[in-house]
Short mmCIF file of C-alpha atoms in Angstrom, two decimals:
data_model
loop_
_atom_site.label_atom_id
_atom_site.label_comp_id
_atom_site.label_asym_id
_atom_site.label_seq_id
_atom_site.Cartn_x
_atom_site.Cartn_y
_atom_site.Cartn_z
CA MET A 1 70.27 71.78 91.71
CA ILE A 2 74.21 70.67 90.70
CA ALA A 3 75.34 67.95 93.57
CA SER A 4 77.27 69.10 96.03
CA THR A 5 78.81 65.99 95.86
CA PRO A 6 79.47 64.56 92.60
CA MET A 7 78.97 60.65 91.53
CA ASN A 8 79.20 58.41 88.98
CA ILE A 9 76.21 57.19 87.83
CA LEU A 10 75.97 53.63 86.15
CA ILE A 11 72.39 53.86 83.52
CA VAL A 12 71.44 50.17 82.48
CA GLU A 13 68.18 50.07 80.06
CA ASP A 14 67.56 49.16 77.45
CA GLU A 15 65.47 51.82 75.78
CA ALA A 16 67.87 54.69 73.85
CA VAL A 17 65.75 57.32 73.85
CA LEU A 18 65.11 56.99 77.95
CA ALA A 19 69.34 56.56 78.74
CA MET A 20 70.14 59.11 76.51
CA ALA A 21 67.26 61.70 78.73
CA LEU A 22 68.46 59.80 82.12
CA GLU A 23 72.19 61.39 81.19
CA HIS A 24 71.00 63.73 80.40
CA ALA A 25 69.42 64.81 83.91
CA ILE A 26 72.06 63.23 85.42
CA GLU A 27 75.04 65.44 84.55
CA ASP A 28 72.71 68.66 84.75
CA ALA A 29 72.08 67.65 88.18
CA GLY A 30 75.93 67.74 88.50
CA HIS A 31 77.02 64.30 88.45
CA ALA A 32 78.88 62.30 85.53
CA VAL A 33 77.85 58.50 83.48
CA ALA A 34 79.78 56.04 84.31
CA GLY A 35 78.55 54.22 81.12
CA TRP A 36 75.66 52.43 79.81
CA ALA A 37 74.71 49.10 78.57
CA THR A 38 71.91 47.75 77.61
CA CYS A 39 71.86 43.66 78.82
CA LEU A 40 73.62 41.47 81.05
CA SER A 41 76.49 40.85 78.71
CA GLU A 42 77.15 44.83 78.66
CA ALA A 43 76.55 45.77 82.22
CA ASN A 44 79.00 42.18 83.22
CA ALA A 45 81.38 43.83 81.38
CA LEU A 46 80.59 47.33 82.94
CA ILE A 47 80.75 45.44 86.32
CA GLU A 48 84.56 44.59 85.71
CA THR A 49 85.47 48.00 85.23
CA GLY A 50 83.94 50.75 86.31
CA THR A 51 84.01 52.21 89.37
CA ALA A 52 80.49 53.79 89.99
CA ASP A 53 79.25 55.59 92.71
CA LEU A 54 75.64 54.95 91.98
CA ALA A 55 73.71 52.25 89.34
CA LEU A 56 69.74 53.18 87.84
CA VAL A 57 68.97 49.69 86.71
CA ASP A 58 66.32 49.27 85.04
CA ILE A 59 64.27 45.18 85.09
CA HIS A 60 63.60 44.89 81.27
CA LEU A 61 66.65 44.61 79.50
CA ALA A 62 67.37 44.20 76.04
CA ASP A 63 67.92 40.18 76.27
CA GLY A 64 65.01 39.68 78.64
CA VAL A 65 64.54 40.20 82.74
CA THR A 66 67.50 39.87 83.82
CA GLY A 67 68.16 43.85 85.85
CA VAL A 68 67.80 41.75 89.07
CA GLU A 69 70.83 39.96 88.00
CA VAL A 70 72.40 43.22 87.38
CA ALA A 71 71.83 44.36 90.58
CA ASP A 72 73.25 41.41 92.74
CA ARG A 73 76.37 41.21 90.95
CA LEU A 74 76.28 45.18 91.35
CA GLY A 75 76.01 45.50 94.67
CA ARG A 76 78.10 42.52 95.98
CA GLU A 77 81.10 42.69 92.71
CA THR A 78 81.89 46.77 92.90
CA GLY A 79 80.28 47.70 96.35
CA ALA A 80 77.82 49.66 93.67
CA ALA A 81 74.07 51.72 95.74
CA VAL A 82 71.92 50.10 93.22
CA VAL A 83 68.02 51.69 92.17
CA PHE A 84 65.60 49.90 90.10
CA MET A 85 63.50 52.39 87.86
CA THR A 86 61.25 50.47 86.51
CA ALA A 87 57.49 50.09 85.60
CA ASN A 88 57.29 47.35 86.94
CA ALA A 89 58.19 46.57 91.07
CA LYS A 90 56.53 43.15 91.18
CA LEU A 91 59.80 41.67 89.96
CA ILE A 92 61.82 42.56 92.14
CA PRO A 93 62.49 40.03 94.99
CA GLU A 94 60.97 41.21 98.41
CA ASP A 95 64.56 41.62 99.34
CA PHE A 96 65.42 43.31 96.70
CA VAL A 97 68.72 41.80 96.37
CA GLY A 98 70.78 44.40 97.75
CA ALA A 99 69.65 47.92 95.97
CA LEU A 100 68.20 50.56 97.84
CA GLY A 101 65.24 51.25 96.37
CA VAL A 102 63.17 51.42 92.98
CA ILE A 103 62.64 54.37 91.04
CA ALA A 104 58.55 53.32 89.84
CA LYS A 105 58.40 54.98 86.23
CA PRO A 106 56.96 57.42 84.20
CA TYR A 107 58.67 59.55 86.74
CA THR A 108 58.46 63.05 86.19
CA SER A 109 61.90 65.22 86.22
CA GLY A 110 61.18 67.12 88.73
CA GLY A 111 60.58 63.43 90.65
CA LEU A 112 64.05 62.34 89.30
CA GLN A 113 65.67 64.97 90.66
CA ALA A 114 63.68 64.72 94.03
CA VAL A 115 65.61 60.66 94.12
CA LEU A 116 68.93 61.72 92.98
CA LYS A 117 69.13 64.73 95.09
CA TYR A 118 68.30 62.52 97.73
CA LEU A 119 70.53 59.45 97.22
CA GLU A 120 73.89 61.41 96.58
CA GLN A 121 72.91 62.64 100.53
CA GLY A 122 71.74 58.78 102.08
CA ILE A 123 75.42 57.43 99.55
CA THR A 124 77.98 60.14 100.45
CA ALA A 125 76.28 61.41 103.15
CA PRO A 126 73.87 58.93 105.44
CA PRO A 127 72.10 59.06 106.76
CA PRO A 128 69.40 61.51 104.32
CA SER A 129 68.78 64.68 106.09
CA LEU A 130 66.29 65.72 103.56
CA THR A 131 62.59 63.93 103.78
CA PRO A 132 62.44 60.06 101.06
CA PRO A 133 60.99 61.76 98.16
CA SER A 134 56.97 60.37 96.81
CA GLY A 135 59.64 59.42 93.13
CA LEU A 136 60.97 56.73 95.10
CA THR A 137 60.30 53.29 97.24
CA LEU A 138 62.78 52.61 99.37
CA ALA A 139 63.81 48.94 100.33
CA PRO A 140 62.50 47.36 103.34
CA ASP A 141 66.34 47.22 105.03
CA TYR A 142 67.00 51.34 103.98
CA HIS A 143 63.44 51.76 104.90
CA ASP A 144 64.06 51.02 108.45
CA ARG A 145 67.80 52.27 108.00
CA TRP A 146 66.98 55.60 107.38
CA SER A 147 63.40 56.67 107.53
CA ARG A 148 63.74 58.74 110.96
CA MET B 1 7.97 -42.38 110.26
CA GLU B 2 4.87 -41.66 113.31
CA ASN B 3 5.55 -37.81 111.72
CA GLN B 4 6.17 -38.62 107.55
CA ASP B 5 3.10 -40.27 108.14
CA ALA B 6 0.40 -37.75 109.97
CA TRP B 7 2.13 -35.55 106.99
CA ARG B 8 0.57 -38.51 104.72
CA ILE B 9 -2.83 -38.86 106.67
CA THR B 10 -3.15 -34.81 106.62
CA ASP B 11 -2.45 -34.57 102.82
CA ARG B 12 -5.34 -37.55 102.28
CA LEU B 13 -7.39 -35.03 104.29
CA GLN B 14 -7.75 -32.07 102.54
CA ALA B 15 -9.83 -34.01 99.74
CA GLU B 16 -11.96 -33.95 103.52
CA HIS B 17 -11.91 -29.87 103.69
CA GLY B 18 -9.69 -29.48 106.06
CA LYS B 19 -11.24 -30.96 108.72
CA GLY B 20 -9.02 -32.63 111.11
CA ASP B 21 -6.65 -31.14 112.49
CA PRO B 22 -6.64 -27.21 112.13
CA PHE B 23 -2.69 -26.64 112.37
CA ALA B 24 -2.11 -28.69 108.86
CA ALA B 25 -5.03 -27.24 107.34
CA ALA B 26 -3.72 -23.70 108.03
CA VAL B 27 -0.52 -24.54 106.14
CA ARG B 28 -2.67 -25.91 103.19
CA ALA B 29 -4.33 -22.85 102.91
CA THR B 30 -2.38 -19.58 103.96
CA ARG B 31 -1.22 -18.14 100.82
CA MET B 32 2.87 -18.04 101.81
CA PRO B 33 4.37 -20.46 99.66
CA MET B 34 5.69 -23.15 102.58
CA ILE B 35 7.36 -26.86 102.07
CA ILE B 36 8.65 -29.97 104.09
CA THR B 37 11.91 -31.71 103.23
CA ASP B 38 12.86 -35.32 104.92
CA PRO B 39 16.51 -34.42 105.87
CA ARG B 40 16.78 -38.76 106.69
CA LEU B 41 15.65 -39.88 102.58
CA PRO B 42 18.18 -39.47 100.12
CA ASP B 43 18.75 -36.52 98.86
CA ASN B 44 16.90 -34.33 101.25
CA PRO B 45 13.73 -34.15 99.26
CA ILE B 46 9.86 -32.51 99.25
CA THR B 47 7.61 -34.68 101.78
CA PHE B 48 4.96 -31.67 101.06
CA ALA B 49 3.86 -28.07 99.07
CA ASN B 50 1.19 -26.84 99.33
CA ASP B 51 -0.49 -25.17 96.30
CA ALA B 52 0.10 -21.63 97.49
CA PHE B 53 4.14 -22.65 96.45
CA LEU B 54 2.83 -24.45 93.30
CA HIS B 55 0.76 -22.14 92.04
CA MET B 56 4.18 -19.37 92.91
CA SER B 57 6.29 -22.63 91.12
CA GLY B 58 4.01 -23.31 88.08
CA TYR B 59 4.36 -27.42 89.43
CA ALA B 60 1.52 -30.14 89.51
CA ARG B 61 2.10 -31.17 93.28
CA GLU B 62 3.27 -34.35 91.76
CA GLU B 63 6.52 -32.87 89.44
CA VAL B 64 7.24 -31.63 93.18
CA THR B 65 6.72 -34.23 96.41
CA GLY B 66 10.14 -36.63 96.40
CA HIS B 67 12.09 -33.93 94.52
CA ASN B 68 15.28 -32.02 96.17
CA CYS B 69 13.83 -28.21 95.65
CA ARG B 70 16.94 -27.80 93.96
CA PHE B 71 14.97 -27.26 90.94
CA LEU B 72 13.66 -24.38 91.99
CA GLN B 73 17.74 -22.93 91.16
CA GLY B 74 19.05 -22.51 86.86
CA PRO B 75 21.24 -20.45 85.42
CA ASP B 76 21.47 -16.91 86.80
CA THR B 77 21.04 -18.07 90.30
CA ALA B 78 23.96 -17.23 92.71
CA PRO B 79 26.02 -19.69 94.03
CA GLU B 80 27.25 -17.79 96.44
CA ASP B 81 23.81 -17.73 98.12
CA VAL B 82 23.23 -21.19 96.68
CA ALA B 83 26.64 -22.10 99.44
CA ARG B 84 25.14 -20.13 101.94
CA ILE B 85 22.16 -22.84 101.83
CA ARG B 86 24.00 -25.50 101.85
CA GLU B 87 25.22 -24.91 105.01
CA ALA B 88 22.59 -24.45 106.47
CA ILE B 89 21.01 -27.23 105.46
CA GLU B 90 24.28 -29.14 106.69
CA SER B 91 24.96 -28.14 109.88
CA ARG B 92 21.08 -27.64 110.26
CA HIS B 93 21.23 -23.74 110.82
CA ASP B 94 18.41 -21.38 109.37
CA VAL B 95 18.48 -19.27 107.00
CA SER B 96 16.76 -16.30 105.67
CA ILE B 97 17.75 -15.51 102.49
CA ASP B 98 16.26 -13.21 98.96
CA LEU B 99 16.90 -16.15 96.55
CA LEU B 100 17.34 -15.86 92.35
CA ASN B 101 14.28 -19.20 91.53
CA TYR B 102 13.17 -20.14 88.75
CA ARG B 103 9.45 -21.41 88.00
CA LYS B 104 8.33 -24.91 85.57
CA ASP B 105 8.32 -21.64 82.56
CA GLY B 106 11.49 -20.17 83.15
CA SER B 107 10.38 -17.39 83.88
CA THR B 108 12.20 -15.20 86.75
CA PHE B 109 11.46 -14.55 90.22
CA TRP B 110 12.85 -13.96 93.45
CA ASN B 111 12.04 -16.07 96.52
CA ALA B 112 12.75 -15.24 100.41
CA LEU B 113 13.18 -18.14 101.29
CA TYR B 114 13.80 -18.96 105.05
CA ILE B 115 14.27 -22.36 105.88
CA SER B 116 14.27 -23.18 109.31
CA PRO B 117 14.80 -27.14 111.02
CA VAL B 118 12.45 -28.52 113.00
CA VAL B 119 13.72 -31.37 115.66
CA ASN B 120 11.51 -34.04 117.91
CA GLU B 121 11.28 -33.37 122.04
CA GLU B 122 14.57 -36.09 121.30
CA GLY B 123 16.68 -33.25 119.40
CA GLU B 124 16.60 -35.05 116.20
CA LEU B 125 16.42 -33.95 113.03
CA GLN B 126 12.75 -34.62 111.93
CA PHE B 127 13.06 -32.34 109.02
CA PHE B 128 13.27 -28.88 107.33
CA PHE B 129 10.04 -26.73 106.50
CA ALA B 130 10.29 -23.88 104.17
CA SER B 131 7.87 -20.96 103.51
CA GLN B 132 9.12 -18.70 100.47
CA MET B 133 7.63 -15.20 99.48
CA ASP B 134 7.98 -13.52 95.77
CA VAL B 135 9.92 -10.66 96.27
CA THR B 136 10.75 -10.04 92.97
CA GLU B 137 8.16 -6.86 92.48
CA ARG B 138 10.12 -5.25 95.66
CA LYS B 139 13.91 -6.93 94.55
CA LEU B 140 13.22 -4.66 91.59
CA THR B 141 13.18 -1.28 92.62
CA GLU B 142 15.43 -1.89 95.30
CA MET B 143 17.85 -2.87 92.20
CA ARG B 144 16.19 0.63 90.05
CA VAL B 145 16.79 1.99 93.44
CA LEU B 146 20.55 1.69 93.42
CA GLU B 147 21.14 1.63 89.19
CA ASP B 148 19.44 5.64 89.92
CA LYS B 149 21.67 6.64 92.35
CA ASP B 150 24.63 5.27 90.64
CA ARG B 151 23.36 7.16 87.95
CA PHE B 152 22.25 9.83 89.89
CA GLU B 153 26.48 10.00 91.59
CA ARG B 154 27.94 9.06 87.50
CA ALA B 155 26.31 12.26 86.14
CA VAL B 156 27.07 14.33 89.58
CA GLU B 157 30.54 12.60 89.50
CA ALA B 158 30.88 14.14 85.69
CA ARG B 159 29.15 17.46 86.47
CA THR B 160 31.46 17.73 89.38
CA ARG B 161 34.07 17.21 86.17
CA GLU B 162 32.90 19.29 83.64
CA LEU B 163 32.75 22.38 86.55
CA LYS B 164 36.58 21.82 87.62
CA GLU B 165 38.14 21.82 83.92
CA ALA B 166 35.09 25.85 83.73
CA ASN B 167 36.81 26.60 86.30
CA ARG B 168 40.47 25.83 84.41
CA GLN B 169 39.08 27.57 81.79
CA LEU B 170 38.00 30.13 83.81
CA LYS B 171 41.43 30.83 86.02
CA SER B 172 43.88 30.11 83.50
CA ALA B 173 42.02 32.64 80.96
CA LEU B 174 41.55 35.11 84.53
CA GLU B 175 45.59 34.30 84.61
CA THR B 176 45.84 36.01 80.31
CA LYS B 177 44.23 39.01 80.75
CA THR B 178 46.44 39.75 83.86
CA THR B 179 49.12 38.93 82.80
CA LEU B 180 47.84 40.84 78.76
CA LEU B 181 46.60 44.01 81.87
CA HIS B 182 50.31 43.68 83.13
CA GLU B 183 52.18 43.55 80.19
CA VAL B 184 49.67 46.91 78.61
CA ASP B 185 50.70 48.69 81.96
CA HIS B 186 54.02 48.46 81.07
CA ARG B 187 53.79 49.55 77.62
CA VAL B 188 52.29 52.88 78.28
CA LYS B 189 54.08 53.19 81.08
CA ASN B 190 57.72 53.47 79.29
CA ASN B 191 55.74 55.01 76.13
CA MET B 192 54.92 57.98 78.77
CA GLN B 193 58.46 57.95 79.78
CA ILE B 194 59.46 57.85 76.61
CA ILE B 195 57.23 61.58 75.73
CA ALA B 196 58.75 62.65 78.10
CA SER B 197 62.08 62.43 77.21
CA LEU B 198 61.58 62.94 74.01
CA ILE B 199 60.26 66.72 74.57
CA SER B 200 62.74 67.11 77.43
CA MET B 201 65.41 66.23 75.77
CA GLN B 202 64.64 68.57 72.89
CA MET B 203 63.65 71.97 74.97
CA ARG B 204 67.15 71.10 76.48
CA GLY B 205 68.92 71.92 72.75
CA THR B 206 66.37 74.49 72.76
CA THR B 207 68.37 78.55 73.45
CA ASP B 208 65.11 80.35 73.25
CA GLU B 209 63.25 81.17 76.68
CA ILE B 210 60.15 81.56 75.58
CA MET B 211 60.32 78.31 73.02
CA LYS B 212 61.62 76.21 76.23
CA ALA B 213 59.38 77.81 79.17
CA SER B 214 56.62 76.51 76.61
CA MET B 215 57.67 73.90 75.73
CA GLN B 216 58.69 73.00 79.47
CA THR B 217 54.27 73.40 79.82
CA THR B 218 53.72 70.84 77.39
CA LEU B 219 56.18 68.33 79.68
CA GLY B 220 54.50 69.74 82.14
CA ARG B 221 51.19 67.73 80.98
CA VAL B 222 52.72 64.90 79.60
CA GLU B 223 53.96 64.73 83.03
CA ALA B 224 50.66 64.60 84.58
CA MET B 225 49.52 61.43 82.35
CA SER B 226 52.85 59.66 83.10
CA THR B 227 51.94 60.12 87.34
CA VAL B 228 48.09 59.41 86.36
CA HIS B 229 50.06 56.16 85.05
CA ARG B 230 51.78 55.77 87.69
CA ARG B 231 49.72 55.85 90.46
CA PHE B 232 46.98 53.91 87.99
CA TYR B 233 48.02 50.67 89.02
CA GLN B 234 49.14 51.50 92.77
CA SER B 235 46.07 50.57 94.06
CA GLY B 236 45.63 48.07 93.06
CA ASP B 237 41.82 48.93 91.89
CA VAL B 238 42.08 49.85 88.44
CA ALA B 239 38.98 50.69 88.49
CA ARG B 240 38.89 53.71 90.76
CA PHE B 241 41.98 56.45 90.92
CA ASP B 242 42.33 58.51 93.71
CA ILE B 243 42.83 62.04 93.66
CA SER B 244 44.14 62.39 96.69
CA ALA B 245 47.24 60.55 95.89
CA PHE B 246 47.78 61.49 92.39
CA VAL B 247 47.70 65.65 94.65
CA ARG B 248 50.17 64.45 96.50
CA ASP B 249 52.70 63.28 93.82
CA LEU B 250 51.84 66.16 91.66
CA VAL B 251 52.84 68.81 93.99
CA SER B 252 56.03 67.14 95.61
CA ASP B 253 57.75 66.58 91.62
CA LEU B 254 56.59 70.31 90.86
CA ILE B 255 57.93 71.68 93.76
CA ALA B 256 60.94 69.52 93.44
CA ALA B 257 60.77 70.62 90.17
CA SER B 258 60.94 74.33 90.50
CA GLY B 259 63.63 73.81 93.16
CA ARG B 260 62.20 76.79 95.06
CA GLY B 261 63.02 76.11 98.97
CA ASP B 262 60.56 79.54 99.97
CA ILE B 263 57.60 77.90 99.27
CA ALA B 264 55.83 76.47 101.22
CA VAL B 265 53.32 73.52 100.89
CA ARG B 266 50.44 72.16 103.26
CA LEU B 267 48.58 69.90 101.50
CA ASP B 268 44.83 68.62 103.13
CA LEU B 269 44.33 65.67 101.17
CA THR B 270 41.12 62.91 102.21
CA PRO B 271 41.47 59.77 99.59
CA ILE B 272 38.84 60.04 96.72
CA ALA B 273 38.37 57.04 94.54
CA VAL B 274 37.26 58.84 91.10
CA PRO B 275 35.94 56.56 88.41
CA ALA B 276 39.37 56.11 86.02
CA GLU B 277 37.99 57.37 83.24
CA LYS B 278 38.06 61.20 84.89
CA ALA B 279 41.73 60.61 85.75
CA ALA B 280 43.07 61.78 83.18
CA PRO B 281 41.18 65.24 83.05
CA LEU B 282 40.63 66.04 86.25
CA ALA B 283 45.37 65.06 86.43
CA LEU B 284 44.79 67.20 83.75
CA MET B 285 42.86 70.32 84.97
CA VAL B 286 44.78 69.25 87.53
CA ASN B 287 48.33 70.26 87.00
CA GLU B 288 47.05 73.27 85.00
CA VAL B 289 46.03 75.32 88.52
CA ILE B 290 49.06 73.89 90.47
CA THR B 291 51.06 74.66 87.71
CA ASN B 292 49.51 78.59 87.48
CA ALA B 293 50.00 78.97 90.72
CA LEU B 294 53.01 78.50 91.39
CA LYS B 295 53.86 79.97 88.18
CA HIS B 296 51.85 83.46 88.83
CA GLY B 297 51.41 83.44 91.98
CA PHE B 298 54.66 82.96 93.29
CA ALA B 299 56.15 84.89 90.45
CA GLY B 300 59.55 87.50 90.84
CA GLY B 301 60.71 85.82 93.78
CA ARG B 302 57.54 86.33 96.48
CA GLY B 303 57.40 83.02 98.41
CA GLY B 304 54.53 81.60 100.83
CA THR B 305 52.58 78.64 100.83
CA LEU B 306 50.32 77.16 98.30
CA ARG B 307 47.55 74.82 99.84
CA VAL B 308 45.78 72.05 98.06
CA VAL B 309 42.63 69.93 99.98
CA SER B 310 40.80 67.25 98.78
CA ALA B 311 37.15 66.74 99.84
CA ARG B 312 35.03 64.83 99.67
CA ASP B 313 30.97 66.98 99.31
CA GLY B 314 27.85 64.60 99.73
CA ALA B 315 28.74 63.16 96.10
CA LEU B 316 30.68 65.82 95.01
CA CYS B 317 34.15 66.16 95.17
CA ARG B 318 35.64 70.03 95.84
CA ILE B 319 39.60 70.55 95.58
CA THR B 320 41.13 74.14 96.21
CA VAL B 321 44.07 75.82 95.54
CA ALA B 322 45.10 78.45 97.28
CA ASP B 323 47.99 79.61 97.03
CA ASP B 324 48.85 83.25 99.51
CA GLY B 325 51.42 85.15 95.84
CA HIS B 326 50.29 87.83 93.86
CA GLY B 327 46.65 87.45 92.92
CA MET B 328 44.85 87.91 89.90
CA PRO B 329 46.80 90.29 87.31
CA ALA B 330 43.84 92.43 85.28
CA ALA B 331 45.74 90.91 82.31
CA ARG B 332 45.25 87.01 83.18
CA LYS B 333 40.93 88.37 83.51
CA GLY B 334 41.13 89.64 80.06
CA PRO B 335 40.92 87.27 76.85
CA ALA B 336 41.54 83.12 77.68
CA THR B 337 45.33 81.83 78.46
CA TYR B 338 45.36 78.28 76.71
CA GLY B 339 45.53 77.28 80.01
CA LYS B 340 42.71 78.91 81.23
CA ARG B 341 40.04 77.22 78.20
CA LEU B 342 41.52 74.24 79.02
CA VAL B 343 40.74 74.24 82.53
CA GLU B 344 36.96 74.78 81.55
CA ARG B 345 37.07 72.86 78.29
CA LEU B 346 38.30 69.71 80.52
CA GLY B 347 35.50 70.99 83.51
CA ARG B 348 33.06 71.08 81.09
CA GLN B 349 33.78 66.93 80.08
CA LEU B 350 33.77 66.40 83.74
CA GLN B 351 30.30 68.16 84.31
CA ALA B 352 32.95 70.31 86.64
CA GLU B 353 32.17 73.80 88.77
CA ILE B 354 34.97 76.15 88.61
CA GLY B 355 35.13 78.93 90.31
CA TRP B 356 38.56 81.48 89.67
CA HIS B 357 38.59 83.66 93.65
CA GLY B 358 40.20 86.71 95.06
CA ALA B 359 41.25 86.14 98.19
CA ALA B 360 44.25 89.29 98.78
CA PRO B 361 46.37 87.72 98.68
CA GLY B 362 46.64 85.31 96.26
CA THR B 363 44.17 82.94 94.13
CA ARG B 364 41.89 80.44 95.18
CA VAL B 365 40.14 78.02 93.21
CA GLU B 366 37.37 75.75 93.98
CA ILE B 367 36.77 72.73 91.67
CA SER B 368 33.85 71.00 92.35
CA LEU B 369 32.85 67.85 90.28
CA PRO B 370 30.99 65.06 90.82
CA ILE B 371 31.83 61.39 91.72
CA GLU B 372 30.13 58.96 89.83
CA GLN B 373 29.50 60.64 86.16
CA ARG B 374 25.81 62.32 85.68
CA GLY B 375 24.03 60.94 82.93
CA ARG B 376 24.22 63.96 80.09
CA GLY B 377 20.55 64.45 80.31
CA ALA B 378 19.50 64.68 84.15
#
């Protein structure tokens, strides 16, 4: 399960336990954790300094439903690929503010690994050759580009 | 003056019991109140009133003769009705109107009044002829109908307002309920994720391989429950759960987690929506059987094909999990493992029949359960 092309992955998640387990899963898959933010202002600080390839963004953060704004800024200002992680996908705008897709919570460890592998392909050498894993729902834009 | 004299004569003739002019006699005797006025005299006074008129108004003949008939009006007579009559008389037109009039004793009655001018052959105005009719009954009925209609319309309006308000409240209650449901759903999903995360982190820190494998099994069971909750509200129907969609997610997750590229998967899944209360036990049972096939059937690096079928058979849901791996070892036929006991207990809860078959090669497990819960007594 070790990644052939390691990515820097930013975690935007207000639940400490989930962030911790996510860090482990990312490292176990051979990637690096670029940082952890629990709210909009922490995310903004990371946006100014960080260079992440991928950001996993929860929508409900410590300061409210600010994940969409975080995703929007991340995408426009850093060029990082953004994937939402949420139990409430209804809060995602129709255009996904440019994000790649959404991982529905609760995800499983196996499901997450499959998604990370797929995203690694999609981000470092698009389009991915793997079939889209069931744990990831692509944004309409990417669905059109990546689904064969 | 000739005509006026003629009427005087008929007046006198009345004493002679209607002898003479038959038309005059008819006017005298009819039950319809009638009067004649003379516009050529000052203030257009009554020059003749028949008995019916006297009877209706309660006045004596000498009290009305020589007077303008406005004595019939009173405080509640509509001024615009009076104006219409005046206008018709001034312009010598006929007029028909329902007018509130007063009797001598002050009581009121509705008078259907008809006035028409009478001219001679030279076109000169001679008289006004007026017939009356007491239409109080009809008028009151009309007014009652109008009042009833008005009251009915007000009642309908009030009821409509009440219903609109009730609908608004119901809608708002439904919105609150939906919001709460989403909130609870969100929390359940988040908590399932936290539980799984806690187990996986604990597992990561464990060096003992047996303990690690045990925790992996527990994590698998918890994640099966997670998958149930993730699937629950995706369909939009909170009362039913599609077991085929769950199987698709579960198998894809388990294969991904195994990291095995040598296991092919064949899914033949018919969507079957079971009641929501069956979701968790059924998911746990299917997870146990599929995990078992992957772990034991394809142990020791043996690859092969995992086949999962869901089919509807009348009122039954049939799920088949088949592998072409090692087959059931003798040891697995001995004292039941915890996993197998779990499957059998869940099977009882679901009123399911479970068959474990040697498939040469491999193992085939057939689960058959009623889609709807049967009464325990049945």
